[in-house]
PDB file of C-alpha atoms in Angstrom:
ATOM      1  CA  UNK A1440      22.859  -1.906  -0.048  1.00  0.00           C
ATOM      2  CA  UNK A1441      21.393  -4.063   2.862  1.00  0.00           C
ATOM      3  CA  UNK A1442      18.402  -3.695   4.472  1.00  0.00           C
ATOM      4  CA  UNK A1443      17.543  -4.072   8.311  1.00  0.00           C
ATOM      5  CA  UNK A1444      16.870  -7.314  10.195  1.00  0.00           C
ATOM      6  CA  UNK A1445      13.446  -8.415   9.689  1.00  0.00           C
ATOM      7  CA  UNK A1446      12.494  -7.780  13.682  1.00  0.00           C
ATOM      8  CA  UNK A1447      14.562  -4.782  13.851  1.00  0.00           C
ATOM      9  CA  UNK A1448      12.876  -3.466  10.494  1.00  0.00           C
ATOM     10  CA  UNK A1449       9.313  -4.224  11.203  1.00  0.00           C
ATOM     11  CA  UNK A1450       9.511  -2.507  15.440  1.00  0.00           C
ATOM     12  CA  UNK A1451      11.209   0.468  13.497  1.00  0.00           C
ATOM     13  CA  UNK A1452       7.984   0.513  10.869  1.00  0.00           C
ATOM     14  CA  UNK A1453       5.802   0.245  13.494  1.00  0.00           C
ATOM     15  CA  UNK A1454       7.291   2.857  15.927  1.00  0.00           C
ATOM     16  CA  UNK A1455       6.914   5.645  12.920  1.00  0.00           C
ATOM     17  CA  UNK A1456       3.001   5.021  13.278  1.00  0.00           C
ATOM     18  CA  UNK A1457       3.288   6.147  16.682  1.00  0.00           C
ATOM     19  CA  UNK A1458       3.550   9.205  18.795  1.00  0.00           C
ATOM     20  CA  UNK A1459       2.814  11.970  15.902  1.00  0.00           C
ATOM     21  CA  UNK A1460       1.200  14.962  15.492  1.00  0.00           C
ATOM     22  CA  UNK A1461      -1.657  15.892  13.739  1.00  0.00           C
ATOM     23  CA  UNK A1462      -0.691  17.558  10.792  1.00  0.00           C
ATOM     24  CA  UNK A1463       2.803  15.380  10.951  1.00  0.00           C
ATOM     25  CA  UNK A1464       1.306  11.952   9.405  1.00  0.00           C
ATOM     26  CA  UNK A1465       3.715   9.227   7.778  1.00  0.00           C
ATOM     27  CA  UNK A1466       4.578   9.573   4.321  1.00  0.00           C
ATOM     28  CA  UNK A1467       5.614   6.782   2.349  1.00  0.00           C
ATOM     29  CA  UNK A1468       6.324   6.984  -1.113  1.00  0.00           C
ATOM     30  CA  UNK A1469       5.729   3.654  -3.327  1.00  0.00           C
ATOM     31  CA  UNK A1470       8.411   2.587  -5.514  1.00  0.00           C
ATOM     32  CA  UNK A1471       7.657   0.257  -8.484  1.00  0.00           C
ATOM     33  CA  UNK A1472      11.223  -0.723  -9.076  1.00  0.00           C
ATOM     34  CA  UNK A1473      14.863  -0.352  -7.637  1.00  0.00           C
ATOM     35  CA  UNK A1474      15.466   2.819  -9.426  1.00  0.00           C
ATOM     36  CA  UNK A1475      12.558   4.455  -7.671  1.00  0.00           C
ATOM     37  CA  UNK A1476      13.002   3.199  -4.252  1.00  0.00           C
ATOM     38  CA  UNK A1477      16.723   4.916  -4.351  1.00  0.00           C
ATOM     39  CA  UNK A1478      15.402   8.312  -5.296  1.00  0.00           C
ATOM     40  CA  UNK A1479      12.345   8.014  -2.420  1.00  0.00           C
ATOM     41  CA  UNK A1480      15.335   6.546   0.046  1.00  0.00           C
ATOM     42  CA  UNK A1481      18.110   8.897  -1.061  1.00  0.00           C
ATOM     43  CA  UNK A1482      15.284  12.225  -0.691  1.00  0.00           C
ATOM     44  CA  UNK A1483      15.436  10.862   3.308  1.00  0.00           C
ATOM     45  CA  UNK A1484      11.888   9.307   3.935  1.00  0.00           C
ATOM     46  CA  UNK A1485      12.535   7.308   6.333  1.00  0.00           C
ATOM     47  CA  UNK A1486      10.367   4.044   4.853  1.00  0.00           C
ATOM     48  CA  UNK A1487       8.754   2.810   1.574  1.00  0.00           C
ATOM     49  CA  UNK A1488       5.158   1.099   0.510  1.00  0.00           C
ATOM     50  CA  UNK A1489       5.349  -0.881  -2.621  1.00  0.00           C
ATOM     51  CA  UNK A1490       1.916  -0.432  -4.882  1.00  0.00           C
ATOM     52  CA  UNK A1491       0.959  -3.442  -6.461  1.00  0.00           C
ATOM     53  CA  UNK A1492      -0.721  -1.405  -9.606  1.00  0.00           C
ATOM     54  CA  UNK A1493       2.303   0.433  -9.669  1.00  0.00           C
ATOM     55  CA  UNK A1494       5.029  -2.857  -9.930  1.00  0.00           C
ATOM     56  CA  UNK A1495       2.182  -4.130 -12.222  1.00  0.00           C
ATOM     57  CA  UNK A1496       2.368  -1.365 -14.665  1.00  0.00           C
ATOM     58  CA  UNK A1497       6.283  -1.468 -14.530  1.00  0.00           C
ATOM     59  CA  UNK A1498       5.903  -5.657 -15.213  1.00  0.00           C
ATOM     60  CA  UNK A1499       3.837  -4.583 -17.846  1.00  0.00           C
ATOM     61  CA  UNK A1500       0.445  -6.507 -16.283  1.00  0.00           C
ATOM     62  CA  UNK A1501      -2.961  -4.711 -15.204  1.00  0.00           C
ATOM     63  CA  UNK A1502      -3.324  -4.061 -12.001  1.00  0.00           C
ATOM     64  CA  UNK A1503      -4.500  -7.668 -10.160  1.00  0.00           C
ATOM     65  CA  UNK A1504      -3.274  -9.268 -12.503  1.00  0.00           C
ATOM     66  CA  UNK A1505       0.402  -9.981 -11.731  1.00  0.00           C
ATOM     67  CA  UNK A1506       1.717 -13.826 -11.071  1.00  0.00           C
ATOM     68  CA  UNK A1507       2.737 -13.822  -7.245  1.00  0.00           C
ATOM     69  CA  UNK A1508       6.237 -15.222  -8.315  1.00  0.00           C
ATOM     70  CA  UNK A1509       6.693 -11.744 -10.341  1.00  0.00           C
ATOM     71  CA  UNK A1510       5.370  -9.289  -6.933  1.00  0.00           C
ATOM     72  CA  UNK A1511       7.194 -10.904  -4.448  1.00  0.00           C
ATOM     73  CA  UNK A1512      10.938 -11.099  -7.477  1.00  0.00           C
ATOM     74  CA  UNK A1513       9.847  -7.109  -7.611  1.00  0.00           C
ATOM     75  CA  UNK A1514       9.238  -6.784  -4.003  1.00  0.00           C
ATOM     76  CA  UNK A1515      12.650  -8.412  -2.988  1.00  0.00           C
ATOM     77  CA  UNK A1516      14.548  -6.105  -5.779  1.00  0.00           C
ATOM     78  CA  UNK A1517      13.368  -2.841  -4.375  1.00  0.00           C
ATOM     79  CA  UNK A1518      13.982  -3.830  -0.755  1.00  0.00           C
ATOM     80  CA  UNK A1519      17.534  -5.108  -1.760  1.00  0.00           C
ATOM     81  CA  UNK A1520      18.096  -1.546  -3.269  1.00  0.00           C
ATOM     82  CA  UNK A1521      17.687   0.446   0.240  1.00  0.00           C
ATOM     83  CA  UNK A1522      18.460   0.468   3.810  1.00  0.00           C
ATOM     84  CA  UNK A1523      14.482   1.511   4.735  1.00  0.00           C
ATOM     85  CA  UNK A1524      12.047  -0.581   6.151  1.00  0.00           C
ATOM     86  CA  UNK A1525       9.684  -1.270   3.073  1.00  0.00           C
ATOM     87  CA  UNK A1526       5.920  -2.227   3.088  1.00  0.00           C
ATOM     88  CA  UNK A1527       4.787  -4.580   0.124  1.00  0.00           C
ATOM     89  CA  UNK A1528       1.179  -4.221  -1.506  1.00  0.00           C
ATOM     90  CA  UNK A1529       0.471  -8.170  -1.832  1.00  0.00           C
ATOM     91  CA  UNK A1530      -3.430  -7.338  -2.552  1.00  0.00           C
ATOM     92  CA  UNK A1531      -5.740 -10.278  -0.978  1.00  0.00           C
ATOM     93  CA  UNK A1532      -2.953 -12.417  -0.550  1.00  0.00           C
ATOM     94  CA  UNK A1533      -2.663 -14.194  -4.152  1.00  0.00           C
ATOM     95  CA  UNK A1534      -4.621 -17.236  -2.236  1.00  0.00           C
ATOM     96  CA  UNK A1535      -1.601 -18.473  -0.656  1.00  0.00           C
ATOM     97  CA  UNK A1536      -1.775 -19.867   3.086  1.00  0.00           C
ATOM     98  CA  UNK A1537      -1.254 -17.915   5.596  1.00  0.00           C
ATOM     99  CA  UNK A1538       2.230 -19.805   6.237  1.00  0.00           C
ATOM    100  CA  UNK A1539       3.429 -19.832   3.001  1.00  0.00           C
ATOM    101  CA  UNK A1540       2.388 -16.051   2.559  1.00  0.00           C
ATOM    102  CA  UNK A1541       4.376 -15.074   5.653  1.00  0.00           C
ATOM    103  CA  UNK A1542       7.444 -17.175   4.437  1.00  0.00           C
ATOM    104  CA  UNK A1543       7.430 -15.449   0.923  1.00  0.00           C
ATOM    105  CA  UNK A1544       6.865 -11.990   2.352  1.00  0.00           C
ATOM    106  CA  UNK A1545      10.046 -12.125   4.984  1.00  0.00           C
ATOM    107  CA  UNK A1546      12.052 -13.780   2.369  1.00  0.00           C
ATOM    108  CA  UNK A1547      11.693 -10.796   0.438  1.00  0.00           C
ATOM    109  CA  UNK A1548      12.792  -8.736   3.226  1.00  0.00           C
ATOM    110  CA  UNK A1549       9.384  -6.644   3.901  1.00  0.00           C
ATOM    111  CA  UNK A1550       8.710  -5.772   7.072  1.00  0.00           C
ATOM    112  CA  UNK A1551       5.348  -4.828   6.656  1.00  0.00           C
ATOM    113  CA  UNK A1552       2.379  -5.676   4.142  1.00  0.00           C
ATOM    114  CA  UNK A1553      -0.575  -4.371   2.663  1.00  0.00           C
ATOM    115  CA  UNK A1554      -3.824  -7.238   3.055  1.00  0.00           C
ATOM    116  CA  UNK A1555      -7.643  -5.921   1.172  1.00  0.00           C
ATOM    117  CA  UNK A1556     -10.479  -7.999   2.171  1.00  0.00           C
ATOM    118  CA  UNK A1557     -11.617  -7.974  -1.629  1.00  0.00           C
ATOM    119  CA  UNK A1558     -12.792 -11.245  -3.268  1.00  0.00           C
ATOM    120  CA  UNK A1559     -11.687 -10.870  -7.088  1.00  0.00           C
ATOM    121  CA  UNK A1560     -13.036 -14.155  -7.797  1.00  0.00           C
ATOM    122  CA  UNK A1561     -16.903 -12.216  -6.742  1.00  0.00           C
ATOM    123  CA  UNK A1562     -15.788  -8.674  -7.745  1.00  0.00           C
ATOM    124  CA  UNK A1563     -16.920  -7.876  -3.775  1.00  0.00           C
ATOM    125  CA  UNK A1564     -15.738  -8.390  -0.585  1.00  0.00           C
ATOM    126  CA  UNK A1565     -14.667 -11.167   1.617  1.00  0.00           C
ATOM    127  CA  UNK A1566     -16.931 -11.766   4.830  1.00  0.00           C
ATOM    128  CA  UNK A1567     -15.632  -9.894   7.505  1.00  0.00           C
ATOM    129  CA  UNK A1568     -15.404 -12.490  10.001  1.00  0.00           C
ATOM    130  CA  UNK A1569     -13.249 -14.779   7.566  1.00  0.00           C
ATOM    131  CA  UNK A1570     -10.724 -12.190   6.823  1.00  0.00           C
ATOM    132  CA  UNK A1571     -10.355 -11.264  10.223  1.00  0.00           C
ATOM    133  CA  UNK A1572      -9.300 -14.674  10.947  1.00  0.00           C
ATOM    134  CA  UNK A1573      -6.730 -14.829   7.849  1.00  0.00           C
ATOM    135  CA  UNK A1574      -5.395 -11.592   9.707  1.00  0.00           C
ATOM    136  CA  UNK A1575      -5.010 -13.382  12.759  1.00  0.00           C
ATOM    137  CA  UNK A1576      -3.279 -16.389  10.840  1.00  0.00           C
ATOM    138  CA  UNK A1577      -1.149 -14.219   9.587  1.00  0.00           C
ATOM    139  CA  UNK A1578      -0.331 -12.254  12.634  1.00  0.00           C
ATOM    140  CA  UNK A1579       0.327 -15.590  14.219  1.00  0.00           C
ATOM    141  CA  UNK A1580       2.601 -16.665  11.453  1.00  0.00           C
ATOM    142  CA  UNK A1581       4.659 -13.449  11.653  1.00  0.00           C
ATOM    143  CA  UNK A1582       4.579 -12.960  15.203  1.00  0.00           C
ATOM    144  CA  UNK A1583       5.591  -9.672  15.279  1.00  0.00           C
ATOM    145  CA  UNK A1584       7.875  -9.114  12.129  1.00  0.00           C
ATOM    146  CA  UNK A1585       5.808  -7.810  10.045  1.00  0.00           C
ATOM    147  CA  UNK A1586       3.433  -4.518  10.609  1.00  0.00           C
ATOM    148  CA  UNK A1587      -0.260  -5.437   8.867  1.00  0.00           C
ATOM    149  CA  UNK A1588      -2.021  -2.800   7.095  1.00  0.00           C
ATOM    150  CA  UNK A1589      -5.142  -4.274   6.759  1.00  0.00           C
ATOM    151  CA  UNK A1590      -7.104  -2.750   3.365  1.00  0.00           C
ATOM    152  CA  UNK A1591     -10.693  -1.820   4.367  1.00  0.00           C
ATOM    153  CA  UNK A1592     -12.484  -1.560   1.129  1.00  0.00           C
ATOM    154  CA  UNK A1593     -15.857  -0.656   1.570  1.00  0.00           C
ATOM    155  CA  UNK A1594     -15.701   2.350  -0.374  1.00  0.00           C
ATOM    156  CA  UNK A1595     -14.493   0.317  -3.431  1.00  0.00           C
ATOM    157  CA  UNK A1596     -16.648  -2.621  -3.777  1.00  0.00           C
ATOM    158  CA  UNK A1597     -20.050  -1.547  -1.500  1.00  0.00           C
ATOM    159  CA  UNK A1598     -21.903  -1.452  -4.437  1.00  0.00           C
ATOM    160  CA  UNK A1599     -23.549   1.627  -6.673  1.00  0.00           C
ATOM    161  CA  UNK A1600     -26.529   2.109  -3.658  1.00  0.00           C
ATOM    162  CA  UNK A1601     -24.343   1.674  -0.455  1.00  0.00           C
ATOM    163  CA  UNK A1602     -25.377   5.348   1.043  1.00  0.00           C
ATOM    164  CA  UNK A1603     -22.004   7.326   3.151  1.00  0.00           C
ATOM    165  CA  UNK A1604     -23.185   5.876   6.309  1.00  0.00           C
ATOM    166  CA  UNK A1605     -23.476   2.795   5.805  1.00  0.00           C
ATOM    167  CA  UNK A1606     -20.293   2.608   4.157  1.00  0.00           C
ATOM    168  CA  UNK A1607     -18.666   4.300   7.153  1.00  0.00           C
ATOM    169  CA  UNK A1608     -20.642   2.053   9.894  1.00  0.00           C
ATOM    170  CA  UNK A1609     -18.976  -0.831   7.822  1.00  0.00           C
ATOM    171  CA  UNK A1610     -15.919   0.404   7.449  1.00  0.00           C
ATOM    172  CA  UNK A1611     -15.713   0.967  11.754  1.00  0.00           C
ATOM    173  CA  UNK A1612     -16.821  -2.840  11.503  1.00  0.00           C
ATOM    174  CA  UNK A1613     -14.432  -4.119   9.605  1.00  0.00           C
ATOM    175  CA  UNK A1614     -11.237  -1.847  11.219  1.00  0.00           C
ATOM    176  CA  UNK A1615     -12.057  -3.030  14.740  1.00  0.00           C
ATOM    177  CA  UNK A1616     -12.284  -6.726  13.862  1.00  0.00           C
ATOM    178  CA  UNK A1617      -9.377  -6.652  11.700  1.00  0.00           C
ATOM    179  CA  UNK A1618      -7.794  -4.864  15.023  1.00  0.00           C
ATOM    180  CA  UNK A1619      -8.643  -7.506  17.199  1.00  0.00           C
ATOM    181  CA  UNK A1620      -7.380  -9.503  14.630  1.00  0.00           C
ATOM    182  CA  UNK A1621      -4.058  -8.048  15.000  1.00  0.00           C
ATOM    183  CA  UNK A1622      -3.693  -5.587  12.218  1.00  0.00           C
ATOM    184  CA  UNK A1623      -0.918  -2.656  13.204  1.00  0.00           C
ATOM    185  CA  UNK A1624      -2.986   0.209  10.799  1.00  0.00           C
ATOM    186  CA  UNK A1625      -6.541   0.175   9.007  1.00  0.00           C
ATOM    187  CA  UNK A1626      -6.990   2.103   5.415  1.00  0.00           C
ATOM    188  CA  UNK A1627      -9.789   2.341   4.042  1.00  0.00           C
ATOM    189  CA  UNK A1628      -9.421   3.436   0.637  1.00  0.00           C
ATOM    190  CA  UNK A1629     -11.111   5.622  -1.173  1.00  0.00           C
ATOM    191  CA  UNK A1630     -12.938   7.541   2.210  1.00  0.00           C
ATOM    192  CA  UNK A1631     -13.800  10.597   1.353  1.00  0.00           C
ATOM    193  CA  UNK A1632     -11.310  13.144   3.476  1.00  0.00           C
ATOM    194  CA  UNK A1633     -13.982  14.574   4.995  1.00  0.00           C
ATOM    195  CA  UNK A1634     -14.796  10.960   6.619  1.00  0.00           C
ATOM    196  CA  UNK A1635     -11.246  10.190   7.990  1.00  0.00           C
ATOM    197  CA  UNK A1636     -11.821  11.880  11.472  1.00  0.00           C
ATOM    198  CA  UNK A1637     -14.678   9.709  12.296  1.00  0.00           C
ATOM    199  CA  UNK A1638     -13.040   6.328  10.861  1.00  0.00           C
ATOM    200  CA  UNK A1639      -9.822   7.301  12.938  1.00  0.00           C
ATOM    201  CA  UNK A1640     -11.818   8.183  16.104  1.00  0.00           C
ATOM    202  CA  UNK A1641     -14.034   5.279  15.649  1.00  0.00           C
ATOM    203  CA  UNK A1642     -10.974   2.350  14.864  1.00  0.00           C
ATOM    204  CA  UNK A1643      -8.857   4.246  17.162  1.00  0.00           C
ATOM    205  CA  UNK A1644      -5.247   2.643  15.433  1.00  0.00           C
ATOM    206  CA  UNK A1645      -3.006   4.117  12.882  1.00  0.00           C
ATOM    207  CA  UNK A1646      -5.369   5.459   9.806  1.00  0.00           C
ATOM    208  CA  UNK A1647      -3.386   5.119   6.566  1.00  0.00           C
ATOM    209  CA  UNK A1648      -5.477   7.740   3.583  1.00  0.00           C
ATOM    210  CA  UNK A1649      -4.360   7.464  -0.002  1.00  0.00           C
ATOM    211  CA  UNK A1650      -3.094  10.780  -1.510  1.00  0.00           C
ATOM    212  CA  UNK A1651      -4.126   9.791  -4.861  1.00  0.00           C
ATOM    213  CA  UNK A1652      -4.846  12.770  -6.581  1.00  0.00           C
ATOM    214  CA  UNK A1653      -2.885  15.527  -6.585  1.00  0.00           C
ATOM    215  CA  UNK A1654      -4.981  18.400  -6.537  1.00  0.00           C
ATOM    216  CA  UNK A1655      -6.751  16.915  -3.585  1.00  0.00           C
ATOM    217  CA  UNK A1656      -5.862  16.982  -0.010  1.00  0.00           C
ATOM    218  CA  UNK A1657      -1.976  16.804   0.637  1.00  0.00           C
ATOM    219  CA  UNK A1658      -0.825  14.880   3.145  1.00  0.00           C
ATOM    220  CA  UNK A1659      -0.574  17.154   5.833  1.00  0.00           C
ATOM    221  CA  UNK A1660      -3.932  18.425   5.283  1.00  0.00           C
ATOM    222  CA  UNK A1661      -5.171  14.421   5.378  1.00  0.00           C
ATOM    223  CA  UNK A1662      -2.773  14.128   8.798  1.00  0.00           C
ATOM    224  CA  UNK A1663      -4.676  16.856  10.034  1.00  0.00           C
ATOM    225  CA  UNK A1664      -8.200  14.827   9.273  1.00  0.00           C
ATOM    226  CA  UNK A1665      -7.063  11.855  11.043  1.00  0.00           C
ATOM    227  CA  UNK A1666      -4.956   9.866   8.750  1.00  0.00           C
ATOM    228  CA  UNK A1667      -2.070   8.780  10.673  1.00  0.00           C
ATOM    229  CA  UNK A1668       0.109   7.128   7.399  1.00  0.00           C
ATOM    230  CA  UNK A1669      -0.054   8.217   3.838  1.00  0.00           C
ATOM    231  CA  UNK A1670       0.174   6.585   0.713  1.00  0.00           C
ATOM    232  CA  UNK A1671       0.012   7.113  -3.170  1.00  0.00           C
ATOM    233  CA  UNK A1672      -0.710   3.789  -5.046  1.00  0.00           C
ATOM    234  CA  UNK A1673       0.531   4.358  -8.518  1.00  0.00           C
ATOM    235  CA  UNK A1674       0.194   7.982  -8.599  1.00  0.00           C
ATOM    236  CA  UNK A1675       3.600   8.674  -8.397  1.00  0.00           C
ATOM    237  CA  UNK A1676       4.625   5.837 -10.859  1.00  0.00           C
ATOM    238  CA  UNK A1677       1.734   7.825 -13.205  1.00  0.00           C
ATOM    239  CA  UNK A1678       3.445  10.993 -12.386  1.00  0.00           C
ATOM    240  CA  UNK A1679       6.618  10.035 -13.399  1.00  0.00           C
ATOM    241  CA  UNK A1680       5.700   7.947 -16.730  1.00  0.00           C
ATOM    242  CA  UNK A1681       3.945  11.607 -17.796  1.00  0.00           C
ATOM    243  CA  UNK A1682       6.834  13.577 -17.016  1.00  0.00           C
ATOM    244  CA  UNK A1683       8.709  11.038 -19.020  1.00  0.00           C
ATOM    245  CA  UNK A1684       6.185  11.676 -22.206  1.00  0.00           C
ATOM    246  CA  UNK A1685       6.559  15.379 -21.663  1.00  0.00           C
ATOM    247  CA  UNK A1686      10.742  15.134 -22.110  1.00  0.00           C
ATOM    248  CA  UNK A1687      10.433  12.401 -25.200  1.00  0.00           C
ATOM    249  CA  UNK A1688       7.962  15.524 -26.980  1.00  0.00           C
ATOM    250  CA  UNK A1689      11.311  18.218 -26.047  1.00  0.00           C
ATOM    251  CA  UNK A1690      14.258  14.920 -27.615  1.00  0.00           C
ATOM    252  CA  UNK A1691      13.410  16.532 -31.193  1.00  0.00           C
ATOM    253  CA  UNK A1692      14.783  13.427 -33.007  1.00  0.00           C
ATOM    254  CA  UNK A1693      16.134  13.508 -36.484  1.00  0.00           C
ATOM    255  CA  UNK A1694      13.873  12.223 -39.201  1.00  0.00           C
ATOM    256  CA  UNK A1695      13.293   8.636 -39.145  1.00  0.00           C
ATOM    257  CA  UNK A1696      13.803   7.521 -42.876  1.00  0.00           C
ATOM    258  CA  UNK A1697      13.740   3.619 -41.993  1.00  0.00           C
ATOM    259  CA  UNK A1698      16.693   1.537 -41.915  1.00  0.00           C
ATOM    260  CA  UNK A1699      19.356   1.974 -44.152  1.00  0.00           C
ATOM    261  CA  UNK A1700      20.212  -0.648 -46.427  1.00  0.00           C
TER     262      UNK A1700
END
């Protein structure tokens, strides 16, 4: 299969963000490997999100902890396997320049990218100022081929005695400077559902909410809250790997009596 021009690929991303209905949000599933990504693109949704803890599970790493070189192989093998515009999860960037990020992302093919303002090196969160302006590097790099989701994350790494509102005055902080900054869509992960109207009133771009669980809200129920994109991390990876336990318990092997000699 072959996938899109990178220009043509990233204005097609960014046009499903726009013009939809409450109730109607975008719904991309994340495939952690080429197999995946067929079955998402072959079911008819119209674009993919890779999830970095998802390709890091299938690479057999923890999640944060795969070598860039690895993402970006898996990145390029899932986009290489469709003929959707696909998002990649690249985290906090892997501490590459903003050039050299840019270059490695579009030579994968992605048309759109996932950035978090978390520090791993701290275990909190980068200063909003300074990863506004690696949003705008980026954005300058990329000019407009790829579509930024820029990762608000607040609700992650706030600390144990940030109270709701001062997460959510935060979180408004952060989405309109990484806006100016020239992100396409803010997500804040991890708001609470009952939150998303005010974040999306408040940033006033394309809200992307994680459907992470699935006996919470479903993703009609979150476009109806605000959330303008959805997304699943590794749930659906997690999903699947249980569904696989559940049909090795039905195989009913023979008896395993060792090797035979």
């Amino acid at each position: 299969m072959t996938t899109p021009p990178t220009t043509d690929g990233a204005r097609t991303l960014r046009a499903l963000h726009h013009g939809r209905e409450p109730g109607d949000p975008l719904v991309l599933p994340g495939p952690w490997d080429a197999a995946s990504a067929r079955i998402f693109a072959d079911a008819g949704f119209p674009a993919l999100a890779t999830p970095s803890a998802g390709i890091a599970a299938s690479l057999g790493h923890r999640d944060g902890h795969t070598p860039p070189e690895e993402m970006f192989a898996a990145i390029a093998r899932i986009i290489r396997a469709v003929d959707v515009p696909v998002s990649a999860d690249i985290e906090s960037g892997y501490g590459l320049a903003p050039k050299e990020l840019v270059e490695r992302l579009l030579e994968t093919g992605a048309v759109g990218c996932n950035l978090e303002d978390s520090d791993h090196a701290t275990g909190g969160l980068i200063e909003p100022a300074r990863q506004a302006d690696r949003l705008a590097a980026v954005r300058a790099e990329a000019g407009e081929d790829l579509v930024i989701n820029a990762r608000v994350d607040t609700f992650v790494r706030g600390g144990p005695d940030l109270d709701p509102e001062t997460a959510v005055a935060a979180a408004i902080d952060r989405g309109r400077l990484y806006v100016e900054a020239g992100a396409d869509c803010v997500y804040p992960i991890f708001a609470p559902p009952e939150l998303l109207p005010r974040l999306a009133a408040a940033i006033d771009v394309p809200l992307n909410a994680a459907a992470f669980d699935p006996e919470g809200p479903s993703p009609r129920e979150l476009g109806r809250l605000g959330a303008t994109r959805i997304t699943f991390g590794p749930r659906l990876l997690r999903q699947t790997m249980a569904e696989a336990g559940n049909l090795v318990k039905r195989l009913d092997p023979a008896p395993q009596n060792g090797p035979v000699s």
